[in-house]
XYZ file of C-alpha atoms in Angstrom:
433
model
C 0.000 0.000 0.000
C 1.346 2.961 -0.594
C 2.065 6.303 1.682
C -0.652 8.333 0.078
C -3.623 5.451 0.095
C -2.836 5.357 3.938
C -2.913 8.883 4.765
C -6.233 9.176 2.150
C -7.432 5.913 4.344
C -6.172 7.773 8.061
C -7.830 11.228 6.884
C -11.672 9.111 5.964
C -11.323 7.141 9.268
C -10.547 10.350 11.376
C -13.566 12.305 9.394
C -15.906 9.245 10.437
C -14.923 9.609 14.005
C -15.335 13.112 14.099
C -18.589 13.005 12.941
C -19.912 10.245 15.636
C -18.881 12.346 17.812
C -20.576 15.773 16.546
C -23.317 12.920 16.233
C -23.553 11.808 19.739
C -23.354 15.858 21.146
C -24.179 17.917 18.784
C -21.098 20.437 18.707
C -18.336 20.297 17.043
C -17.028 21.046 20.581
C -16.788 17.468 22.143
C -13.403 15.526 23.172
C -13.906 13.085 20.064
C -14.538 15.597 17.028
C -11.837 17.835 18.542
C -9.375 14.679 18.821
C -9.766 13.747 15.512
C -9.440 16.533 13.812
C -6.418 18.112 15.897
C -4.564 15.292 16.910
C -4.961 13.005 13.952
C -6.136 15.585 10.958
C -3.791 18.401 11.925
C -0.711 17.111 13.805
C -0.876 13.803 11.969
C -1.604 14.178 8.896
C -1.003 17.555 7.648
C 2.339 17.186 9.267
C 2.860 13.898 7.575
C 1.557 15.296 4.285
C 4.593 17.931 4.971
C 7.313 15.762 5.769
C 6.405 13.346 3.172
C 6.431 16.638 0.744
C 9.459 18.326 2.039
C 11.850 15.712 3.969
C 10.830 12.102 2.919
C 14.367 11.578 1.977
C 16.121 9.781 4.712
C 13.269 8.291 5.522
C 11.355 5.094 4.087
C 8.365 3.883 2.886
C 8.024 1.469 5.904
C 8.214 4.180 8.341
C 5.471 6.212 7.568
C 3.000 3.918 6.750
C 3.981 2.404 10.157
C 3.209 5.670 11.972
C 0.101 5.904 10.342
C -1.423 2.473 10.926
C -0.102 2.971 14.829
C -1.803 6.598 14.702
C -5.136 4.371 13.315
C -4.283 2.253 16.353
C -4.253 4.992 18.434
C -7.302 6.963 17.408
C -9.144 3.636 17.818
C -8.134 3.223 21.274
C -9.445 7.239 22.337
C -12.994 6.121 20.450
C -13.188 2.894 22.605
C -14.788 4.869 25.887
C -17.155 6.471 23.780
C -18.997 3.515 22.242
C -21.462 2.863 25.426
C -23.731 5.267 26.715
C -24.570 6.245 30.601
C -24.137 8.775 33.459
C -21.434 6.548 34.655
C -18.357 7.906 33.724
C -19.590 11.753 34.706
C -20.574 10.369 38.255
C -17.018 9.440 38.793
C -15.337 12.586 37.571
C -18.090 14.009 39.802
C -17.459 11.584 43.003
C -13.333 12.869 42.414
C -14.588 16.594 42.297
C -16.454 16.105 45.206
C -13.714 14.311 47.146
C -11.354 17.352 46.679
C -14.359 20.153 47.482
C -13.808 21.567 43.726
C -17.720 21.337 42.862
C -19.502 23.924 45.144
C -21.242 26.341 42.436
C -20.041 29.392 44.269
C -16.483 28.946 43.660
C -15.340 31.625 41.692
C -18.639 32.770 40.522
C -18.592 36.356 42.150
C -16.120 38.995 40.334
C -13.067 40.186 42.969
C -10.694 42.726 41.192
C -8.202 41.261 43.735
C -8.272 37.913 42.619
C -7.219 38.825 39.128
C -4.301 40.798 40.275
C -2.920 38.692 42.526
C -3.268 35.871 39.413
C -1.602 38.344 37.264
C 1.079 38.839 39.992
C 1.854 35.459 40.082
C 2.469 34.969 36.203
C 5.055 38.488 36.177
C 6.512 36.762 38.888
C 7.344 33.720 37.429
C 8.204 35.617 34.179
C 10.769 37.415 36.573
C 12.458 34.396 38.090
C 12.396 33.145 34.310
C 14.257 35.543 33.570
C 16.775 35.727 36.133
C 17.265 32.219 36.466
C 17.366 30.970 32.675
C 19.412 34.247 31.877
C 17.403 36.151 29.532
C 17.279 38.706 31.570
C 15.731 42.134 29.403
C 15.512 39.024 26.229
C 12.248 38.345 27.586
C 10.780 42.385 26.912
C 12.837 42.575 23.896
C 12.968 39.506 21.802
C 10.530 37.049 23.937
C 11.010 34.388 21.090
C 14.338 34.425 20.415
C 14.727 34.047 24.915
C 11.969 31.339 24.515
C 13.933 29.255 22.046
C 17.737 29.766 24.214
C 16.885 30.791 27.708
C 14.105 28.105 29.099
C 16.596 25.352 30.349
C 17.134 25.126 33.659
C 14.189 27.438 34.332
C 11.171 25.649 32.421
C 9.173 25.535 35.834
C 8.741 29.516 35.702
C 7.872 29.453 32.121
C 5.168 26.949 32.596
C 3.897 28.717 36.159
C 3.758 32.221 34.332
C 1.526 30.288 31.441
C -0.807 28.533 33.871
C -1.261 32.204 36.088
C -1.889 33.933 32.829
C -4.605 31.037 31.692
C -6.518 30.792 35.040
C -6.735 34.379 35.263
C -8.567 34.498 32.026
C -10.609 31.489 32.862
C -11.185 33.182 36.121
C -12.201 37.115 34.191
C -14.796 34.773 31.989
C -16.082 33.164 34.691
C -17.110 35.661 37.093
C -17.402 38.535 34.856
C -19.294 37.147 32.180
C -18.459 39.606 29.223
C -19.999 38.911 25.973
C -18.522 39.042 22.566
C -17.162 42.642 22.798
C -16.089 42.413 25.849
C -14.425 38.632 24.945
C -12.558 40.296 21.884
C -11.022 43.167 23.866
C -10.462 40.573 26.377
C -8.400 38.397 24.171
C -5.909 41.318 23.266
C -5.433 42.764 26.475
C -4.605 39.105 27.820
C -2.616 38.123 24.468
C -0.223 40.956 25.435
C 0.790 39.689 28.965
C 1.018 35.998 26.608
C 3.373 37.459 24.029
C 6.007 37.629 26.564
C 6.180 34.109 27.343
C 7.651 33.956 24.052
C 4.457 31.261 23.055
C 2.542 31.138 20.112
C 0.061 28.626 21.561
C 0.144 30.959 25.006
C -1.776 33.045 22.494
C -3.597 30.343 21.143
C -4.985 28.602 23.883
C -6.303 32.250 25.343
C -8.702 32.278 21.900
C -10.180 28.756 22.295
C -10.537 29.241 26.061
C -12.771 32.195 24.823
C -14.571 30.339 21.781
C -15.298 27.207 24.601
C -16.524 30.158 26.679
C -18.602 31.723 24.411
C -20.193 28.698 22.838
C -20.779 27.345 26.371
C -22.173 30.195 28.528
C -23.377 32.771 25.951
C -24.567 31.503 22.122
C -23.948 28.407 20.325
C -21.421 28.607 17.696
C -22.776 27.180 14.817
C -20.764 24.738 12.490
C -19.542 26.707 9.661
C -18.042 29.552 11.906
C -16.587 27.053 13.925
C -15.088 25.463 11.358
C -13.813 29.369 10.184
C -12.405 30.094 13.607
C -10.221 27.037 13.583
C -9.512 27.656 9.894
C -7.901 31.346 11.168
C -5.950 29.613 13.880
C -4.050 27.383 11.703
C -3.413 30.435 9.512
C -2.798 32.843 12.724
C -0.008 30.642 13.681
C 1.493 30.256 10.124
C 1.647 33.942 9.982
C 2.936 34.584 13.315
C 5.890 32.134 12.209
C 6.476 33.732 8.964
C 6.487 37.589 10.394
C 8.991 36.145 13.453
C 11.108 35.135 10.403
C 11.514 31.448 11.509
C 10.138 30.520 7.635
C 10.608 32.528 4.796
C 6.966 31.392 3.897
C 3.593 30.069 4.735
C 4.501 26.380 2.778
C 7.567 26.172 4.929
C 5.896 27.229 7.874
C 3.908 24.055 7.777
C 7.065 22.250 8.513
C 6.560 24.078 12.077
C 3.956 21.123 12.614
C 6.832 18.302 12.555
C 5.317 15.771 15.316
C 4.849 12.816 12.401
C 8.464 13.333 11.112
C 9.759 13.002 14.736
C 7.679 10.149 15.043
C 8.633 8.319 11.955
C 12.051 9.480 12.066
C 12.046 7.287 15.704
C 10.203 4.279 14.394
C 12.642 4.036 11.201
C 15.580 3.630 14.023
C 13.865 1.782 16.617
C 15.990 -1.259 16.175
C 18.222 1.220 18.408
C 15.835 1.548 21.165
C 13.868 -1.523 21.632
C 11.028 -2.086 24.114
C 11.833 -0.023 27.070
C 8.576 -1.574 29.076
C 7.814 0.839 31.317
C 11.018 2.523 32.067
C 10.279 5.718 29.756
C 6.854 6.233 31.777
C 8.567 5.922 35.133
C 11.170 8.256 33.821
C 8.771 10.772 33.545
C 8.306 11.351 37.002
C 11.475 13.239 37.000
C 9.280 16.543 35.809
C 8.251 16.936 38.866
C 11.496 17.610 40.339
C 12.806 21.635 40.075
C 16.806 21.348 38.764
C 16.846 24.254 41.128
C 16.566 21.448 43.950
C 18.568 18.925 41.905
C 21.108 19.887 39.938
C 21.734 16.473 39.051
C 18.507 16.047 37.404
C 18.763 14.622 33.371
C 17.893 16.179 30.884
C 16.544 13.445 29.063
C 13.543 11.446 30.653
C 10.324 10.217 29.315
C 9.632 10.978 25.630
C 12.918 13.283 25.667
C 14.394 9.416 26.053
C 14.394 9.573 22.258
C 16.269 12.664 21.658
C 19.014 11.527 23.351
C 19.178 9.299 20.924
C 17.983 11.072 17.921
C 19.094 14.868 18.739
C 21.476 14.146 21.345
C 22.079 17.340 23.577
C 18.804 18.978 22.115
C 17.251 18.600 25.456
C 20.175 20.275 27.119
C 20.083 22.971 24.966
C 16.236 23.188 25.265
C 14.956 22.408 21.889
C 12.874 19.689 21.896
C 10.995 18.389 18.361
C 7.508 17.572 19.499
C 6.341 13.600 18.483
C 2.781 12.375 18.259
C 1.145 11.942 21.413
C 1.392 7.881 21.292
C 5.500 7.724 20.727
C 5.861 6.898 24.467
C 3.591 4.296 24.864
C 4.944 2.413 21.788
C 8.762 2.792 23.408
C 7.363 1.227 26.430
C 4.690 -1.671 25.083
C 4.924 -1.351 20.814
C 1.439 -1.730 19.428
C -0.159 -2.589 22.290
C 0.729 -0.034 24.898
C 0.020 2.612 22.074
C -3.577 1.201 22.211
C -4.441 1.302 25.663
C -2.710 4.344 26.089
C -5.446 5.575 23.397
C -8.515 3.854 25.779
C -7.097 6.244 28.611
C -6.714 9.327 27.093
C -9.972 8.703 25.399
C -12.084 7.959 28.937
C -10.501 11.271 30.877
C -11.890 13.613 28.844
C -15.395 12.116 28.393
C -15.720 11.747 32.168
C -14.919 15.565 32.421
C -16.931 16.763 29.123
C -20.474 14.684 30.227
C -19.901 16.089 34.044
C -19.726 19.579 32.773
C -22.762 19.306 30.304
C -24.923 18.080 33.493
C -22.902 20.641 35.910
C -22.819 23.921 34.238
C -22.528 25.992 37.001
C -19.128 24.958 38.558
C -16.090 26.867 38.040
C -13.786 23.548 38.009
C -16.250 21.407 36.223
C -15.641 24.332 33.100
C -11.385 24.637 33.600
C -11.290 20.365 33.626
C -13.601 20.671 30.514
C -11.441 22.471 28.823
C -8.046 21.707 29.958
C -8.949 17.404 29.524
C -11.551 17.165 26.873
C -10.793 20.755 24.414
C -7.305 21.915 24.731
C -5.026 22.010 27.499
C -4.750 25.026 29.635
C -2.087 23.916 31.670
C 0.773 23.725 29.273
C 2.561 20.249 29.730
C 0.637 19.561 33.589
C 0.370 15.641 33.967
C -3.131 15.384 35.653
C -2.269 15.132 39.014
C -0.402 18.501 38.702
C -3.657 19.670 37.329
C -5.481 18.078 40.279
C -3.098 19.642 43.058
C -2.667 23.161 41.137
C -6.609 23.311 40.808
C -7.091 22.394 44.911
C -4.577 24.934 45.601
C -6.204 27.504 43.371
C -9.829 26.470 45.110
C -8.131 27.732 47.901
C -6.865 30.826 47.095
C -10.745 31.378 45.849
C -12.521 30.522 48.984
C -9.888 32.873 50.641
C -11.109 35.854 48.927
C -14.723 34.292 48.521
C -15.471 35.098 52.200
C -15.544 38.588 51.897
C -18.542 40.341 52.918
C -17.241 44.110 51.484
C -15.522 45.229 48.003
C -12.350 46.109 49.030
C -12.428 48.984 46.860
C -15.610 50.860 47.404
C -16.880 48.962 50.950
C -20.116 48.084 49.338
C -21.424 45.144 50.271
C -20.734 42.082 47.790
C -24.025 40.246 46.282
C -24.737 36.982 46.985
C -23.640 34.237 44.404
C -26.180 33.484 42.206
C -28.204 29.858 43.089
C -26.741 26.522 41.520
C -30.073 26.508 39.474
C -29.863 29.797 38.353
C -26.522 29.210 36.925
C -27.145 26.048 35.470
C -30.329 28.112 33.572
C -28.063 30.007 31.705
C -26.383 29.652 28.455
C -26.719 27.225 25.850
C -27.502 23.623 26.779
C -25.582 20.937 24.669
C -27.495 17.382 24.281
C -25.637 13.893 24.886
C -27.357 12.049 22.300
């Protein structure tokens, strides 16, 4: 068979899992559509359509119709959760939720000027300490790219803290404030600015789907077609941004920028030099969540950055990192297999979280897991117990402020919160079919 009949067969198997899904909730914005058309149409196959194109040289035949029959694998593993129906699944993510105190309706739901600026404190702090301890220093005003491309080793704990402030802060503004589409657009810029200095196009990125989710969620259904449009203008939004930062002299180069299938099939044509690791890449892992700062010691390679060493070695030392699909772990550990099951988890996770938001549409966490395990994430890079601790700690820091009886600005008395059935009234009401 050759390359192009499997990406033509890859491309009509991820369109007719796309549409169950828009089938089963009617939106476009469920876990399954958005999974098949990101992970598998976009940084699948329009990446492997581009290396194929532009770099197929040193690599064979064998390899990327391999990565495409394990990406089929894959994609059939994240559909597996979806093909019974029930309130199961939500009840646990609910049952978790309510184990860590993260579903009270109130949370969050009353606007405190406070709250966003100590949220926005917390990301120019981290951008700070980013700066000092990477050694940017004034990079990160000046050229924010060019620091976020030579300055991040070392220091990639600030860089991801000064994302995840910036994101919950919007999250937070939507929430509470409940703008609607002017006040979502001028929202987007003002917040984009802070997220240009992270030196991140998908900073930027994730702040406009975090306010399409919103909007289509809590104000008007977004129909198809502009749906389709606003995704259309991402793709192109990025391509642009890459051309004007001159990192490709064009838009048709700039689509080598989406290089996760050529990392991917670049590893599988050499995996006779890697071999099953079974298990000792995913235990690897575990090293993220230990700061260099504390442990200097601390490699540079663990988990998928396992292959680089062997691949790019010293690109993780030197903090460039080519991205791979999001199975090329599980097949170092367990091959075929493990990239299967690894496909049946990631697929149940974000179900649980979608179906307990559609039935609990008034709770603050119940929207940021929505989004951040079944949409996009909004935690750049946060394993899900990071997630899970970071959004307990946040809960927190709400219920702090939450108690107040006065604005701390004018000393009029705060309104209530709004009743759990109140909220739940408002805003569009997606089906499960």
């Amino acid at each position: 068979m050759s390359v192009s009949t499997c990406f033509a067969l890859l491309g009509a198997y991820a369109v007719l899992i796309a549409g169950f899904g828009f089938r089963r909730y009617g939106t476009l914005l469920n876990p399954l559509t958005i999974f098949a058309t990101l992970s598998i149409g976009v940084f699948t196959l329009m990446s492997g359509v581009v290396t194929w194109v532009l770099v197929s040289d040193f690599l064979s035949e064998d390899a990327f119709r391999n990565t495409a029959l394990l990406s089929a694998v894959y994609l059939t593993g994240v559909t597996v959760p979806y093909l019974f129906r029930g309130p199961v699944p939500a009840m646990v993510f609910g049952k978790l939720l309510h184990l860590l105190q993260l579903d009270h309706p109130a949370i969050a739901r009353r606007f405190d000027p406070v709250k966003l600026i100590l949220l926005l404190c917390g990301a120019f702090v981290a951008l700070s300490l980013l700066a000092v301890v990477g050694g940017g220093g004034t990079l990160w005003v000046t050229s924010p790219r060019y620091a976020y491309l030579t300055h991040r080793a070392g220091a990639g704990q600030f860089w991801l803290l000064a994302q995840w402030f910036l994101m919950c802060g919007w999250i937070y503004f939507l929430w509470s404030w409940r703008p609607k589409i002017s006040g979502v657009i001028v929202g987007v810029f003002v917040f984009s600015v802070f997220a240009y200095f992270t030196g991140s196009k998908s900073a930027i990125l994730t702040l406009a789907v975090i306010a399409v989710v919103y909007y289509n969620f809590t104000v008007r259904h977004i129909r198809m077609v502009p749906l389709i449009g606003l995704g259309a203008c991402g793709i192109v939004g990025i391509l642009g941004l890459l051309v004007l930062q001159g990192s490709y002299a064009d838009f048709v180069l700039a689509l080598a920028y989406f290089d996760y299938f050529g990392t991917t099939a670049h590893f599988i044509h050499r995996f006779d030099e890697f071999g099953l690791y079974y298990g000792r890449a995913w235990l690897s892992s575990f090293w993220f969540y230990v700061p260099r700062g504390f442990y200097a010691d601390k490699p540079y390679e663990y988990g998928t950055t396992l292959i680089h060493a062997v691949l790019y070695p010293g690109a993780a030392e030197a903090g460039h990192t080519p991205g791979f699909l999001n199975w090329t772990m599980a097949y170092l550990d367990f091959g075929a297999l493990g990239v299967f099951f690894s496909g049946v988890v990631v697929g149940f996770w974000p179900r649980m979280a979608y179906e307990y938001y559609l039935r609990h549409r008034d709770q603050f966490f119940a929207f940021m897991f929505m989004i951040q395990l079944a949409i996009w994430p909004v935690l750049t890079f946060a394993p899900f117990s990071t997630v899970v601790v970071w959004s307990v700690v946040l809960s927190l820091f709400f219920r702090l402020v939450w108690s107040r009886t006065r604005s701390p600005f004018t000393g009029d008395p705060l309104l209530p919160p709004p009743s759990a059935s109140a909220s739940s009234a408002s805003g569009p009401q997606p089906a499960i079919h």
